[in-house]
């Protein structure tokens, strides 16, 4: 199957290959039914967070794309919502998770309070 192969791309050595895997997941998540995505959601989310955590610091646009992919995937899996262009919501808030500031290339969700800034 194509989807497991695409997921495996997110574990490659080069960050370019990982980003290609994440982009392919985004394209396929629009086409695949929510039941299939829900079945593979744990592995997919793990792979996408792996890509996000290993991105270089200067890859802020790619981090934003991953954030949008994670948000759309969670909406489709959890709420069976069709992907639509909406205002950007934090994936971490949607998932109830805290994304490390260094991994996302931006401030943490809580405004830095967890890092001793508040």
PDB file of C-alpha atoms in Angstrom:
ATOM      1  CA  UNK A   1       0.000   0.000   0.000  1.00  0.00           C
ATOM      2  CA  UNK A   2       1.025   3.564  -0.603  1.00  0.00           C
ATOM      3  CA  UNK A   3       0.131   5.066   2.779  1.00  0.00           C
ATOM      4  CA  UNK A   4       2.526   2.914   4.876  1.00  0.00           C
ATOM      5  CA  UNK A   5       5.319   3.689   2.405  1.00  0.00           C
ATOM      6  CA  UNK A   6       4.619   7.395   2.705  1.00  0.00           C
ATOM      7  CA  UNK A   7       4.638   7.102   6.488  1.00  0.00           C
ATOM      8  CA  UNK A   8       8.013   5.392   6.293  1.00  0.00           C
ATOM      9  CA  UNK A   9       9.420   8.367   4.363  1.00  0.00           C
ATOM     10  CA  UNK A  10       8.945  10.405   7.541  1.00  0.00           C
ATOM     11  CA  UNK A  11      11.656   8.277   9.188  1.00  0.00           C
ATOM     12  CA  UNK A  12      14.334   8.770   6.523  1.00  0.00           C
ATOM     13  CA  UNK A  13      17.745  10.226   7.351  1.00  0.00           C
ATOM     14  CA  UNK A  14      17.490  13.470   5.383  1.00  0.00           C
ATOM     15  CA  UNK A  15      15.034  16.131   6.454  1.00  0.00           C
ATOM     16  CA  UNK A  16      14.094  16.686   2.815  1.00  0.00           C
ATOM     17  CA  UNK A  17      12.835  13.095   2.559  1.00  0.00           C
ATOM     18  CA  UNK A  18      10.952  13.483   5.846  1.00  0.00           C
ATOM     19  CA  UNK A  19       9.283  16.653   4.539  1.00  0.00           C
ATOM     20  CA  UNK A  20       8.346  14.852   1.332  1.00  0.00           C
ATOM     21  CA  UNK A  21       6.698  12.121   3.407  1.00  0.00           C
ATOM     22  CA  UNK A  22       4.804  14.712   5.446  1.00  0.00           C
ATOM     23  CA  UNK A  23       3.641  16.476   2.271  1.00  0.00           C
ATOM     24  CA  UNK A  24       2.457  13.175   0.816  1.00  0.00           C
ATOM     25  CA  UNK A  25       0.540  12.429   4.024  1.00  0.00           C
ATOM     26  CA  UNK A  26      -1.169  15.803   3.686  1.00  0.00           C
ATOM     27  CA  UNK A  27      -2.197  15.091   0.093  1.00  0.00           C
ATOM     28  CA  UNK A  28      -3.414  11.576   0.883  1.00  0.00           C
ATOM     29  CA  UNK A  29      -5.268  12.601   4.039  1.00  0.00           C
ATOM     30  CA  UNK A  30      -7.610  14.700   1.899  1.00  0.00           C
ATOM     31  CA  UNK A  31      -8.379  11.746  -0.374  1.00  0.00           C
ATOM     32  CA  UNK A  32      -8.601   8.872   2.129  1.00  0.00           C
ATOM     33  CA  UNK A  33     -11.741   8.160   4.179  1.00  0.00           C
ATOM     34  CA  UNK A  34     -11.705   9.074   7.854  1.00  0.00           C
ATOM     35  CA  UNK A  35     -12.115   5.420   8.866  1.00  0.00           C
ATOM     36  CA  UNK A  36      -8.819   4.497   7.173  1.00  0.00           C
ATOM     37  CA  UNK A  37      -7.040   7.515   8.641  1.00  0.00           C
ATOM     38  CA  UNK A  38      -8.414   6.760  12.096  1.00  0.00           C
ATOM     39  CA  UNK A  39      -7.093   3.201  11.837  1.00  0.00           C
ATOM     40  CA  UNK A  40      -3.582   4.519  11.092  1.00  0.00           C
ATOM     41  CA  UNK A  41      -3.784   7.712  13.146  1.00  0.00           C
ATOM     42  CA  UNK A  42      -1.395   6.741  15.953  1.00  0.00           C
ATOM     43  CA  UNK A  43       1.425   5.871  13.574  1.00  0.00           C
ATOM     44  CA  UNK A  44       0.750   8.863  11.348  1.00  0.00           C
ATOM     45  CA  UNK A  45       0.750  11.329  14.239  1.00  0.00           C
ATOM     46  CA  UNK A  46       3.938   9.795  15.639  1.00  0.00           C
ATOM     47  CA  UNK A  47       5.640  10.132  12.247  1.00  0.00           C
ATOM     48  CA  UNK A  48       4.528  13.737  11.746  1.00  0.00           C
ATOM     49  CA  UNK A  49       5.670  14.758  15.231  1.00  0.00           C
ATOM     50  CA  UNK A  50       8.992  13.047  14.480  1.00  0.00           C
ATOM     51  CA  UNK A  51       9.364  15.206  11.370  1.00  0.00           C
ATOM     52  CA  UNK A  52       8.397  18.334  13.317  1.00  0.00           C
ATOM     53  CA  UNK A  53      10.886  17.674  16.105  1.00  0.00           C
ATOM     54  CA  UNK A  54      13.770  17.032  13.713  1.00  0.00           C
ATOM     55  CA  UNK A  55      13.273  20.055  11.463  1.00  0.00           C
ATOM     56  CA  UNK A  56      16.151  22.529  11.280  1.00  0.00           C
ATOM     57  CA  UNK A  57      15.597  25.764  13.205  1.00  0.00           C
ATOM     58  CA  UNK A  58      15.303  27.889  10.073  1.00  0.00           C
ATOM     59  CA  UNK A  59      12.403  25.820   8.660  1.00  0.00           C
ATOM     60  CA  UNK A  60       9.547  27.911  10.018  1.00  0.00           C
ATOM     61  CA  UNK A  61       7.416  27.656   6.866  1.00  0.00           C
ATOM     62  CA  UNK A  62       7.744  23.877   6.898  1.00  0.00           C
ATOM     63  CA  UNK A  63       6.820  23.835  10.595  1.00  0.00           C
ATOM     64  CA  UNK A  64       3.682  25.839   9.784  1.00  0.00           C
ATOM     65  CA  UNK A  65       2.798  23.367   7.018  1.00  0.00           C
ATOM     66  CA  UNK A  66       3.240  20.460   9.428  1.00  0.00           C
ATOM     67  CA  UNK A  67       1.081  22.280  11.959  1.00  0.00           C
ATOM     68  CA  UNK A  68      -1.683  22.632   9.359  1.00  0.00           C
ATOM     69  CA  UNK A  69      -1.319  18.978   8.334  1.00  0.00           C
ATOM     70  CA  UNK A  70      -1.597  17.791  11.926  1.00  0.00           C
ATOM     71  CA  UNK A  71      -4.613  20.006  12.547  1.00  0.00           C
ATOM     72  CA  UNK A  72      -6.431  18.788   9.440  1.00  0.00           C
ATOM     73  CA  UNK A  73      -5.605  15.173  10.228  1.00  0.00           C
ATOM     74  CA  UNK A  74      -6.878  15.487  13.797  1.00  0.00           C
ATOM     75  CA  UNK A  75     -10.074  17.170  12.628  1.00  0.00           C
ATOM     76  CA  UNK A  76     -10.739  14.481  10.068  1.00  0.00           C
ATOM     77  CA  UNK A  77      -9.931  11.587  12.419  1.00  0.00           C
ATOM     78  CA  UNK A  78     -11.630  12.905  15.539  1.00  0.00           C
ATOM     79  CA  UNK A  79     -14.543  14.898  14.164  1.00  0.00           C
ATOM     80  CA  UNK A  80     -14.911  13.556  10.604  1.00  0.00           C
ATOM     81  CA  UNK A  81     -14.645  17.121   9.284  1.00  0.00           C
ATOM     82  CA  UNK A  82     -13.676  17.718   5.703  1.00  0.00           C
ATOM     83  CA  UNK A  83     -10.420  19.653   5.415  1.00  0.00           C
ATOM     84  CA  UNK A  84     -11.111  23.302   4.754  1.00  0.00           C
ATOM     85  CA  UNK A  85      -9.111  26.480   4.742  1.00  0.00           C
ATOM     86  CA  UNK A  86      -9.729  27.982   8.156  1.00  0.00           C
ATOM     87  CA  UNK A  87      -7.944  30.314  10.467  1.00  0.00           C
ATOM     88  CA  UNK A  88      -4.746  28.773  11.726  1.00  0.00           C
ATOM     89  CA  UNK A  89      -5.236  26.961  14.995  1.00  0.00           C
ATOM     90  CA  UNK A  90      -2.431  25.566  17.033  1.00  0.00           C
ATOM     91  CA  UNK A  91      -2.059  21.837  16.517  1.00  0.00           C
ATOM     92  CA  UNK A  92      -0.769  21.527  20.041  1.00  0.00           C
ATOM     93  CA  UNK A  93      -3.943  23.081  21.393  1.00  0.00           C
ATOM     94  CA  UNK A  94      -6.084  20.851  19.167  1.00  0.00           C
ATOM     95  CA  UNK A  95      -4.213  17.772  20.323  1.00  0.00           C
ATOM     96  CA  UNK A  96      -3.861  18.895  23.925  1.00  0.00           C
ATOM     97  CA  UNK A  97      -0.079  18.623  23.629  1.00  0.00           C
ATOM     98  CA  UNK A  98       2.816  20.996  24.161  1.00  0.00           C
ATOM     99  CA  UNK A  99       5.226  21.226  21.246  1.00  0.00           C
ATOM    100  CA  UNK A 100       8.792  22.113  22.277  1.00  0.00           C
ATOM    101  CA  UNK A 101       9.698  25.635  21.185  1.00  0.00           C
ATOM    102  CA  UNK A 102      12.910  24.492  19.508  1.00  0.00           C
ATOM    103  CA  UNK A 103      11.030  21.836  17.517  1.00  0.00           C
ATOM    104  CA  UNK A 104       8.477  24.234  16.099  1.00  0.00           C
ATOM    105  CA  UNK A 105      10.910  27.100  15.669  1.00  0.00           C
ATOM    106  CA  UNK A 106       8.663  29.461  17.584  1.00  0.00           C
ATOM    107  CA  UNK A 107       7.469  30.207  21.097  1.00  0.00           C
ATOM    108  CA  UNK A 108       5.750  27.484  23.045  1.00  0.00           C
ATOM    109  CA  UNK A 109       1.971  27.313  23.298  1.00  0.00           C
ATOM    110  CA  UNK A 110       1.868  28.658  26.854  1.00  0.00           C
ATOM    111  CA  UNK A 111       3.914  31.747  25.982  1.00  0.00           C
ATOM    112  CA  UNK A 112       7.122  30.475  27.549  1.00  0.00           C
ATOM    113  CA  UNK A 113       5.756  29.984  31.058  1.00  0.00           C
ATOM    114  CA  UNK A 114       6.795  26.335  31.074  1.00  0.00           C
ATOM    115  CA  UNK A 115      10.359  27.308  30.174  1.00  0.00           C
ATOM    116  CA  UNK A 116      10.589  29.594  33.184  1.00  0.00           C
ATOM    117  CA  UNK A 117       9.640  32.739  31.304  1.00  0.00           C
ATOM    118  CA  UNK A 118       6.527  33.534  33.198  1.00  0.00           C
TER     119      UNK A 118
END
